């Protein structure tokens, strides 16, 4: 086989020893009844560990030049299927129905870092019947996703993650475990997908519209955020009255609010 030249454009930082893949497989929660979707199998170092614990692994890889390596691991592991596609172009619900029917679904991946957030949003918003997502991400991204209201790393994606899942940090992985070595360390996180979302807003689009507007102007007060968001439909006094009535102070900043607070506020302004 010709030497494979790793492609930066696809975030190809491959794990170099099976120890971390074994730890990820052991932590992901899948068992012999489970189907695993792996995103970006690379040469298959994590794929083979996942195949040992699950009923079936279906991996999605964008780079067809990895075929010779993945063909080999498929020959040795009959419960591995590889689909060569961009994960973001797949209809995940159809994919699960076709590839992994009647199984509990787990997503596992050493994610390509250049599209971590789009992949996470795509999985969470798909409403697919996924039990949990176990992924390796940059350490800073893990900190952002796990951060608490009022901290500098708390952001719109953190609130979205808290809406769809219960998140926890599993373990850190030093940059020396990859080839080529990335500039930063990584962290493996687990998101247990909530069957019932953390809150039940009357209008989900409105709630996420408010969240987006708050974090786009995170140093402003909530009153000023809402004033810009409603774009003149309400004056500042009307907004202040509602905020105070709901138990928040007039100088509350939106970045200190939990998903629960955002739901209460959005429900109150629904229909305006
Ligand atoms: N799982 C392997 C490992 O741990 O060594 C490789 C992980 S590497 C960080 C990310 C992998 O995702 C690469 O194989 C890359 O080609 C693949 N990839 C990048 N973008 C992708 C996309 N949009 N859809 C599917 N796979 C993608």
mmCIF file of C-alpha atoms and ligand atoms in Angstrom:
data_model
loop_
_atom_site.group_PDB
_atom_site.id
_atom_site.type_symbol
_atom_site.label_atom_id
_atom_site.label_comp_id
_atom_site.label_asym_id
_atom_site.label_seq_id
_atom_site.Cartn_x
_atom_site.Cartn_y
_atom_site.Cartn_z
ATOM 1 C CA UNK A 1 0.000 0.000 0.000
ATOM 2 C CA UNK A 2 1.334 3.472 -0.857
ATOM 3 C CA UNK A 3 2.067 5.663 2.159
ATOM 4 C CA UNK A 4 -1.062 7.611 3.080
ATOM 5 C CA UNK A 5 -0.537 11.376 3.250
ATOM 6 C CA UNK A 6 -2.833 12.864 5.890
ATOM 7 C CA UNK A 7 -4.978 15.764 4.777
ATOM 8 C CA UNK A 8 -5.152 18.877 6.934
ATOM 9 C CA UNK A 9 -8.348 20.002 5.140
ATOM 10 C CA UNK A 10 -10.155 16.950 6.574
ATOM 11 C CA UNK A 11 -8.748 17.340 10.096
ATOM 12 C CA UNK A 12 -6.814 14.090 9.805
ATOM 13 C CA UNK A 13 -5.051 13.808 13.171
ATOM 14 C CA UNK A 14 -5.056 10.049 13.664
ATOM 15 C CA UNK A 15 -4.758 8.276 17.015
ATOM 16 C CA UNK A 16 -1.518 6.320 17.180
ATOM 17 C CA UNK A 17 -2.178 3.608 19.790
ATOM 18 C CA UNK A 18 -5.265 1.495 20.556
ATOM 19 C CA UNK A 19 -5.337 2.498 24.268
ATOM 20 C CA UNK A 20 -7.454 5.645 23.776
ATOM 21 C CA UNK A 21 -9.862 3.969 21.279
ATOM 22 C CA UNK A 22 -10.341 1.145 23.833
ATOM 23 C CA UNK A 23 -11.150 3.700 26.546
ATOM 24 C CA UNK A 24 -13.606 5.510 24.257
ATOM 25 C CA UNK A 25 -15.325 2.237 23.320
ATOM 26 C CA UNK A 26 -15.582 1.191 26.982
ATOM 27 C CA UNK A 27 -17.053 4.571 27.973
ATOM 28 C CA UNK A 28 -19.595 5.012 25.181
ATOM 29 C CA UNK A 29 -22.238 2.763 26.765
ATOM 30 C CA UNK A 30 -22.941 0.591 23.690
ATOM 31 C CA UNK A 31 -23.447 -3.176 23.955
ATOM 32 C CA UNK A 32 -24.168 -6.158 21.686
ATOM 33 C CA UNK A 33 -27.687 -4.837 21.002
ATOM 34 C CA UNK A 34 -26.359 -1.492 19.860
ATOM 35 C CA UNK A 35 -25.602 0.094 16.531
ATOM 36 C CA UNK A 36 -22.777 2.614 16.461
ATOM 37 C CA UNK A 37 -22.397 5.447 13.983
ATOM 38 C CA UNK A 38 -18.750 6.445 13.766
ATOM 39 C CA UNK A 39 -17.905 9.753 12.107
ATOM 40 C CA UNK A 40 -14.520 9.797 10.356
ATOM 41 C CA UNK A 41 -12.996 6.327 10.908
ATOM 42 C CA UNK A 42 -9.673 7.326 9.315
ATOM 43 C CA UNK A 43 -7.657 4.089 9.103
ATOM 44 C CA UNK A 44 -10.081 2.380 11.515
ATOM 45 C CA UNK A 45 -8.198 2.396 14.837
ATOM 46 C CA UNK A 46 -11.357 3.292 16.804
ATOM 47 C CA UNK A 47 -13.683 1.400 14.432
ATOM 48 C CA UNK A 48 -12.206 -2.016 15.328
ATOM 49 C CA UNK A 49 -12.581 -1.343 19.065
ATOM 50 C CA UNK A 50 -16.206 -0.284 18.567
ATOM 51 C CA UNK A 51 -16.869 -3.416 16.485
ATOM 52 C CA UNK A 52 -15.801 -5.572 19.465
ATOM 53 C CA UNK A 53 -18.509 -4.180 21.747
ATOM 54 C CA UNK A 54 -21.449 -3.465 19.393
ATOM 55 C CA UNK A 55 -23.811 -5.389 17.145
ATOM 56 C CA UNK A 56 -22.865 -3.277 14.160
ATOM 57 C CA UNK A 57 -20.709 -0.236 13.388
ATOM 58 C CA UNK A 58 -21.548 1.945 10.441
ATOM 59 C CA UNK A 59 -18.826 4.512 9.811
ATOM 60 C CA UNK A 60 -19.064 7.572 7.578
ATOM 61 C CA UNK A 61 -15.806 8.712 5.980
ATOM 62 C CA UNK A 62 -15.407 11.605 3.528
ATOM 63 C CA UNK A 63 -11.988 10.558 2.183
ATOM 64 C CA UNK A 64 -12.172 7.693 -0.343
ATOM 65 C CA UNK A 65 -8.354 7.405 -0.337
ATOM 66 C CA UNK A 66 -8.739 5.630 3.018
ATOM 67 C CA UNK A 67 -10.606 2.763 1.293
ATOM 68 C CA UNK A 68 -7.649 0.333 1.113
ATOM 69 C CA UNK A 69 -7.166 0.556 4.924
ATOM 70 C CA UNK A 70 -10.871 0.365 5.716
ATOM 71 C CA UNK A 71 -11.419 -2.535 3.264
ATOM 72 C CA UNK A 72 -8.847 -4.482 5.263
ATOM 73 C CA UNK A 73 -10.544 -3.911 8.614
ATOM 74 C CA UNK A 74 -13.913 -4.748 7.065
ATOM 75 C CA UNK A 75 -12.544 -8.097 5.882
ATOM 76 C CA UNK A 76 -11.442 -8.886 9.430
ATOM 77 C CA UNK A 77 -14.638 -7.554 11.097
ATOM 78 C CA UNK A 78 -17.890 -8.577 9.466
ATOM 79 C CA UNK A 79 -19.981 -6.148 11.548
ATOM 80 C CA UNK A 80 -18.389 -3.001 10.080
ATOM 81 C CA UNK A 81 -19.918 -1.071 7.196
ATOM 82 C CA UNK A 82 -18.351 2.044 5.698
ATOM 83 C CA UNK A 83 -20.230 4.737 3.834
ATOM 84 C CA UNK A 84 -18.059 7.195 1.900
ATOM 85 C CA UNK A 85 -19.816 10.534 2.279
ATOM 86 C CA UNK A 86 -19.741 13.875 4.013
ATOM 87 C CA UNK A 87 -21.555 13.281 7.322
ATOM 88 C CA UNK A 88 -23.264 16.673 7.044
ATOM 89 C CA UNK A 89 -24.884 15.637 3.740
ATOM 90 C CA UNK A 90 -26.501 12.500 5.144
ATOM 91 C CA UNK A 91 -30.110 12.325 6.278
ATOM 92 C CA UNK A 92 -29.330 10.762 9.646
ATOM 93 C CA UNK A 93 -32.862 9.445 10.250
ATOM 94 C CA UNK A 94 -32.917 7.568 6.909
ATOM 95 C CA UNK A 95 -29.356 6.405 7.527
ATOM 96 C CA UNK A 96 -30.282 4.848 10.888
ATOM 97 C CA UNK A 97 -33.392 3.178 9.441
ATOM 98 C CA UNK A 98 -31.416 1.679 6.557
ATOM 99 C CA UNK A 99 -28.099 0.812 8.228
ATOM 100 C CA UNK A 100 -28.919 0.160 11.871
ATOM 101 C CA UNK A 101 -32.626 -0.751 12.161
ATOM 102 C CA UNK A 102 -34.086 -1.784 15.508
ATOM 103 C CA UNK A 103 -30.952 -1.024 17.496
ATOM 104 C CA UNK A 104 -30.093 1.433 20.229
ATOM 105 C CA UNK A 105 -28.016 4.046 18.494
ATOM 106 C CA UNK A 106 -24.738 5.484 19.781
ATOM 107 C CA UNK A 107 -22.531 7.998 18.017
ATOM 108 C CA UNK A 108 -18.792 7.751 18.607
ATOM 109 C CA UNK A 109 -16.000 9.716 17.023
ATOM 110 C CA UNK A 110 -12.638 11.333 17.164
ATOM 111 C CA UNK A 111 -14.148 14.326 15.394
ATOM 112 C CA UNK A 112 -12.442 16.325 12.669
ATOM 113 C CA UNK A 113 -11.895 19.549 14.601
ATOM 114 C CA UNK A 114 -12.672 21.913 11.737
ATOM 115 C CA UNK A 115 -16.359 20.944 11.831
ATOM 116 C CA UNK A 116 -16.982 19.934 15.471
ATOM 117 C CA UNK A 117 -19.727 22.498 16.100
ATOM 118 C CA UNK A 118 -21.634 21.968 12.800
ATOM 119 C CA UNK A 119 -21.590 18.186 13.396
ATOM 120 C CA UNK A 120 -22.807 18.558 16.967
ATOM 121 C CA UNK A 121 -25.620 20.932 15.978
ATOM 122 C CA UNK A 122 -26.580 18.663 13.072
ATOM 123 C CA UNK A 123 -26.808 15.622 15.384
ATOM 124 C CA UNK A 124 -28.707 17.429 18.145
ATOM 125 C CA UNK A 125 -31.185 19.134 15.827
ATOM 126 C CA UNK A 126 -31.814 16.019 13.724
ATOM 127 C CA UNK A 127 -34.208 14.711 16.423
ATOM 128 C CA UNK A 128 -32.819 11.270 15.484
ATOM 129 C CA UNK A 129 -33.321 8.461 17.937
ATOM 130 C CA UNK A 130 -29.773 8.552 19.328
ATOM 131 C CA UNK A 131 -29.059 7.360 22.885
ATOM 132 C CA UNK A 132 -25.754 9.100 23.369
ATOM 133 C CA UNK A 133 -22.868 10.810 21.642
ATOM 134 C CA UNK A 134 -19.295 10.167 22.770
ATOM 135 C CA UNK A 135 -16.810 12.373 20.972
ATOM 136 C CA UNK A 136 -13.279 13.603 21.219
ATOM 137 C CA UNK A 137 -13.052 17.368 20.760
ATOM 138 C CA UNK A 138 -10.461 20.062 21.418
ATOM 139 C CA UNK A 139 -10.052 20.634 25.166
ATOM 140 C CA UNK A 140 -11.208 24.264 24.866
ATOM 141 C CA UNK A 141 -14.348 23.171 23.020
ATOM 142 C CA UNK A 142 -15.117 20.620 25.758
ATOM 143 C CA UNK A 143 -14.743 23.382 28.352
ATOM 144 C CA UNK A 144 -17.107 25.629 26.393
ATOM 145 C CA UNK A 145 -19.714 22.887 26.005
ATOM 146 C CA UNK A 146 -19.576 21.963 29.714
ATOM 147 C CA UNK A 147 -19.407 25.512 31.110
ATOM 148 C CA UNK A 148 -21.806 27.070 33.583
ATOM 149 C CA UNK A 149 -23.977 30.209 33.192
ATOM 150 C CA UNK A 150 -22.098 33.437 33.922
ATOM 151 C CA UNK A 151 -18.660 32.112 32.955
ATOM 152 C CA UNK A 152 -16.724 33.551 30.019
ATOM 153 C CA UNK A 153 -16.947 30.300 28.031
ATOM 154 C CA UNK A 154 -20.731 29.856 28.453
ATOM 155 C CA UNK A 155 -22.278 30.425 25.018
ATOM 156 C CA UNK A 156 -25.235 29.738 22.723
ATOM 157 C CA UNK A 157 -23.944 26.239 21.866
ATOM 158 C CA UNK A 158 -23.657 25.440 25.607
ATOM 159 C CA UNK A 159 -27.328 26.370 26.082
ATOM 160 C CA UNK A 160 -28.330 24.260 23.036
ATOM 161 C CA UNK A 161 -26.368 21.288 24.429
ATOM 162 C CA UNK A 162 -28.115 21.715 27.809
ATOM 163 C CA UNK A 163 -31.490 21.745 26.035
ATOM 164 C CA UNK A 164 -30.896 18.450 24.192
ATOM 165 C CA UNK A 165 -28.644 16.481 26.521
ATOM 166 C CA UNK A 166 -26.843 15.862 29.773
ATOM 167 C CA UNK A 167 -23.176 16.447 29.128
ATOM 168 C CA UNK A 168 -20.139 15.210 31.004
ATOM 169 C CA UNK A 169 -16.378 15.307 30.522
ATOM 170 C CA UNK A 170 -14.850 11.833 30.465
ATOM 171 C CA UNK A 171 -11.063 12.208 30.120
ATOM 172 C CA UNK A 172 -8.322 14.305 28.555
ATOM 173 C CA UNK A 173 -6.079 13.079 25.755
ATOM 174 C CA UNK A 174 -2.647 14.707 25.315
ATOM 175 C CA UNK A 175 -1.694 15.971 21.862
ATOM 176 C CA UNK A 176 1.168 13.421 21.760
ATOM 177 C CA UNK A 177 -1.381 10.605 21.195
ATOM 178 C CA UNK A 178 -2.007 11.794 17.609
ATOM 179 C CA UNK A 179 -0.175 11.877 14.310
ATOM 180 C CA UNK A 180 0.338 14.548 13.222
ATOM 181 C CA UNK A 181 0.424 16.088 16.679
ATOM 182 C CA UNK A 182 -2.206 18.860 16.973
ATOM 183 C CA UNK A 183 -1.362 22.161 18.695
ATOM 184 C CA UNK A 184 -3.820 21.532 21.542
ATOM 185 C CA UNK A 185 -4.882 18.709 23.858
ATOM 186 C CA UNK A 186 -8.232 16.979 23.471
ATOM 187 C CA UNK A 187 -11.047 15.831 25.747
ATOM 188 C CA UNK A 188 -13.534 13.016 25.350
ATOM 189 C CA UNK A 189 -17.070 14.057 26.302
ATOM 190 C CA UNK A 190 -20.363 12.218 26.529
ATOM 191 C CA UNK A 191 -23.776 13.698 25.754
ATOM 192 C CA UNK A 192 -26.688 11.585 26.934
ATOM 193 C CA UNK A 193 -29.562 12.628 24.689
ATOM 194 C CA UNK A 194 -32.707 13.577 26.606
ATOM 195 C CA UNK A 195 -35.876 11.848 25.358
ATOM 196 C CA UNK A 196 -37.775 14.815 26.775
ATOM 197 C CA UNK A 197 -35.868 18.043 26.300
ATOM 198 C CA UNK A 198 -34.670 19.922 29.401
ATOM 199 C CA UNK A 199 -37.553 22.422 28.973
ATOM 200 C CA UNK A 200 -40.682 22.604 26.815
ATOM 201 C CA UNK A 201 -40.854 26.106 25.297
ATOM 202 C CA UNK A 202 -44.107 27.207 23.657
ATOM 203 C CA UNK A 203 -42.061 28.446 20.716
ATOM 204 C CA UNK A 204 -38.636 26.843 20.244
ATOM 205 C CA UNK A 205 -37.680 29.184 17.370
ATOM 206 C CA UNK A 206 -38.394 32.250 19.506
ATOM 207 C CA UNK A 207 -36.393 30.824 22.439
ATOM 208 C CA UNK A 208 -33.350 30.112 20.267
ATOM 209 C CA UNK A 209 -33.733 33.502 18.554
ATOM 210 C CA UNK A 210 -33.454 35.187 21.960
ATOM 211 C CA UNK A 211 -30.502 32.967 22.944
ATOM 212 C CA UNK A 212 -28.658 33.818 19.710
ATOM 213 C CA UNK A 213 -29.280 37.532 20.144
ATOM 214 C CA UNK A 214 -28.100 37.452 23.791
ATOM 215 C CA UNK A 215 -24.777 35.803 22.963
ATOM 216 C CA UNK A 216 -24.155 37.964 19.904
ATOM 217 C CA UNK A 217 -24.140 40.955 22.256
ATOM 218 C CA UNK A 218 -23.140 39.245 25.469
ATOM 219 C CA UNK A 219 -21.935 42.342 27.357
ATOM 220 C CA UNK A 220 -25.310 44.082 27.049
ATOM 221 C CA UNK A 221 -28.061 43.764 29.666
ATOM 222 C CA UNK A 222 -30.909 41.366 28.990
ATOM 223 C CA UNK A 223 -33.274 44.328 28.639
ATOM 224 C CA UNK A 224 -31.106 45.808 25.873
ATOM 225 C CA UNK A 225 -30.730 42.396 24.206
ATOM 226 C CA UNK A 226 -34.510 41.963 24.120
ATOM 227 C CA UNK A 227 -35.017 45.533 22.951
ATOM 228 C CA UNK A 228 -32.778 44.889 19.901
ATOM 229 C CA UNK A 229 -34.299 41.450 19.370
ATOM 230 C CA UNK A 230 -37.886 42.795 19.232
ATOM 231 C CA UNK A 231 -36.688 45.601 17.003
ATOM 232 C CA UNK A 232 -39.011 48.371 18.219
ATOM 233 C CA UNK A 233 -42.099 46.191 18.769
ATOM 234 C CA UNK A 234 -41.708 46.795 22.519
ATOM 235 C CA UNK A 235 -40.175 49.757 24.314
ATOM 236 C CA UNK A 236 -37.568 49.375 27.057
ATOM 237 C CA UNK A 237 -40.052 50.127 29.834
ATOM 238 C CA UNK A 238 -42.390 47.335 28.721
ATOM 239 C CA UNK A 239 -39.493 44.893 28.534
ATOM 240 C CA UNK A 240 -38.138 45.979 31.939
ATOM 241 C CA UNK A 241 -41.562 45.475 33.534
ATOM 242 C CA UNK A 242 -41.768 41.912 32.224
ATOM 243 C CA UNK A 243 -38.210 41.071 33.298
ATOM 244 C CA UNK A 244 -38.815 42.365 36.829
ATOM 245 C CA UNK A 245 -42.171 40.573 37.027
ATOM 246 C CA UNK A 246 -40.409 37.326 36.109
ATOM 247 C CA UNK A 247 -37.992 37.830 39.025
ATOM 248 C CA UNK A 248 -34.862 39.046 37.201
ATOM 249 C CA UNK A 249 -33.096 42.286 38.052
ATOM 250 C CA UNK A 250 -33.033 45.154 35.533
ATOM 251 C CA UNK A 251 -29.285 44.788 35.042
ATOM 252 C CA UNK A 252 -29.289 40.999 34.533
ATOM 253 C CA UNK A 253 -27.037 39.995 31.660
ATOM 254 C CA UNK A 254 -28.346 37.298 29.339
ATOM 255 C CA UNK A 255 -25.107 35.324 29.544
ATOM 256 C CA UNK A 256 -25.936 34.458 33.181
ATOM 257 C CA UNK A 257 -29.203 32.700 32.284
ATOM 258 C CA UNK A 258 -29.834 28.951 32.263
ATOM 259 C CA UNK A 259 -31.872 27.108 29.628
ATOM 260 C CA UNK A 260 -34.723 27.166 32.142
ATOM 261 C CA UNK A 261 -34.543 30.980 32.438
ATOM 262 C CA UNK A 262 -34.482 31.367 28.642
ATOM 263 C CA UNK A 263 -37.588 29.197 28.382
ATOM 264 C CA UNK A 264 -39.484 31.257 30.993
ATOM 265 C CA UNK A 265 -38.543 34.511 29.246
ATOM 266 C CA UNK A 266 -39.358 33.259 25.728
ATOM 267 C CA UNK A 267 -42.712 31.851 26.862
ATOM 268 C CA UNK A 268 -43.603 35.225 28.301
ATOM 269 C CA UNK A 269 -42.909 37.065 25.055
ATOM 270 C CA UNK A 270 -44.520 34.404 22.851
ATOM 271 C CA UNK A 271 -47.192 35.863 20.570
ATOM 272 C CA UNK A 272 -45.776 39.414 20.608
HETATM 273 N N1 LIG B 1 -11.011 7.933 13.793
HETATM 274 C C1 LIG B 1 -9.679 8.143 13.282
HETATM 275 C C2 LIG B 1 -8.695 8.175 14.440
HETATM 276 O O1 LIG B 1 -9.135 8.363 15.575
HETATM 277 O O2 LIG B 1 -7.508 8.001 14.200
HETATM 278 C C3 LIG B 1 -9.572 9.447 12.459
HETATM 279 C C4 LIG B 1 -9.994 10.710 13.171
HETATM 280 S S1 LIG B 1 -9.562 12.181 12.311
HETATM 281 C C5 LIG B 1 -9.463 13.328 13.656
HETATM 282 C C6 LIG B 1 -11.075 12.712 11.549
HETATM 283 C C7 LIG B 1 -11.586 11.840 10.406
HETATM 284 O O3 LIG B 1 -12.801 12.419 9.911
HETATM 285 C C8 LIG B 1 -10.679 11.717 9.194
HETATM 286 O O4 LIG B 1 -10.601 10.379 8.784
HETATM 287 C C9 LIG B 1 -11.351 12.573 8.120
HETATM 288 O O5 LIG B 1 -11.066 12.167 6.814
HETATM 289 C C10 LIG B 1 -12.810 12.399 8.489
HETATM 290 N N2 LIG B 1 -13.707 13.493 8.047
HETATM 291 C C11 LIG B 1 -13.414 14.814 7.932
HETATM 292 N N3 LIG B 1 -14.477 15.505 7.532
HETATM 293 C C12 LIG B 1 -15.504 14.618 7.413
HETATM 294 C C13 LIG B 1 -16.865 14.730 7.015
HETATM 295 N N4 LIG B 1 -17.400 15.912 6.691
HETATM 296 N N5 LIG B 1 -17.613 13.605 6.966
HETATM 297 C C14 LIG B 1 -17.070 12.397 7.294
HETATM 298 N N6 LIG B 1 -15.792 12.235 7.668
HETATM 299 C C15 LIG B 1 -15.012 13.322 7.728
#
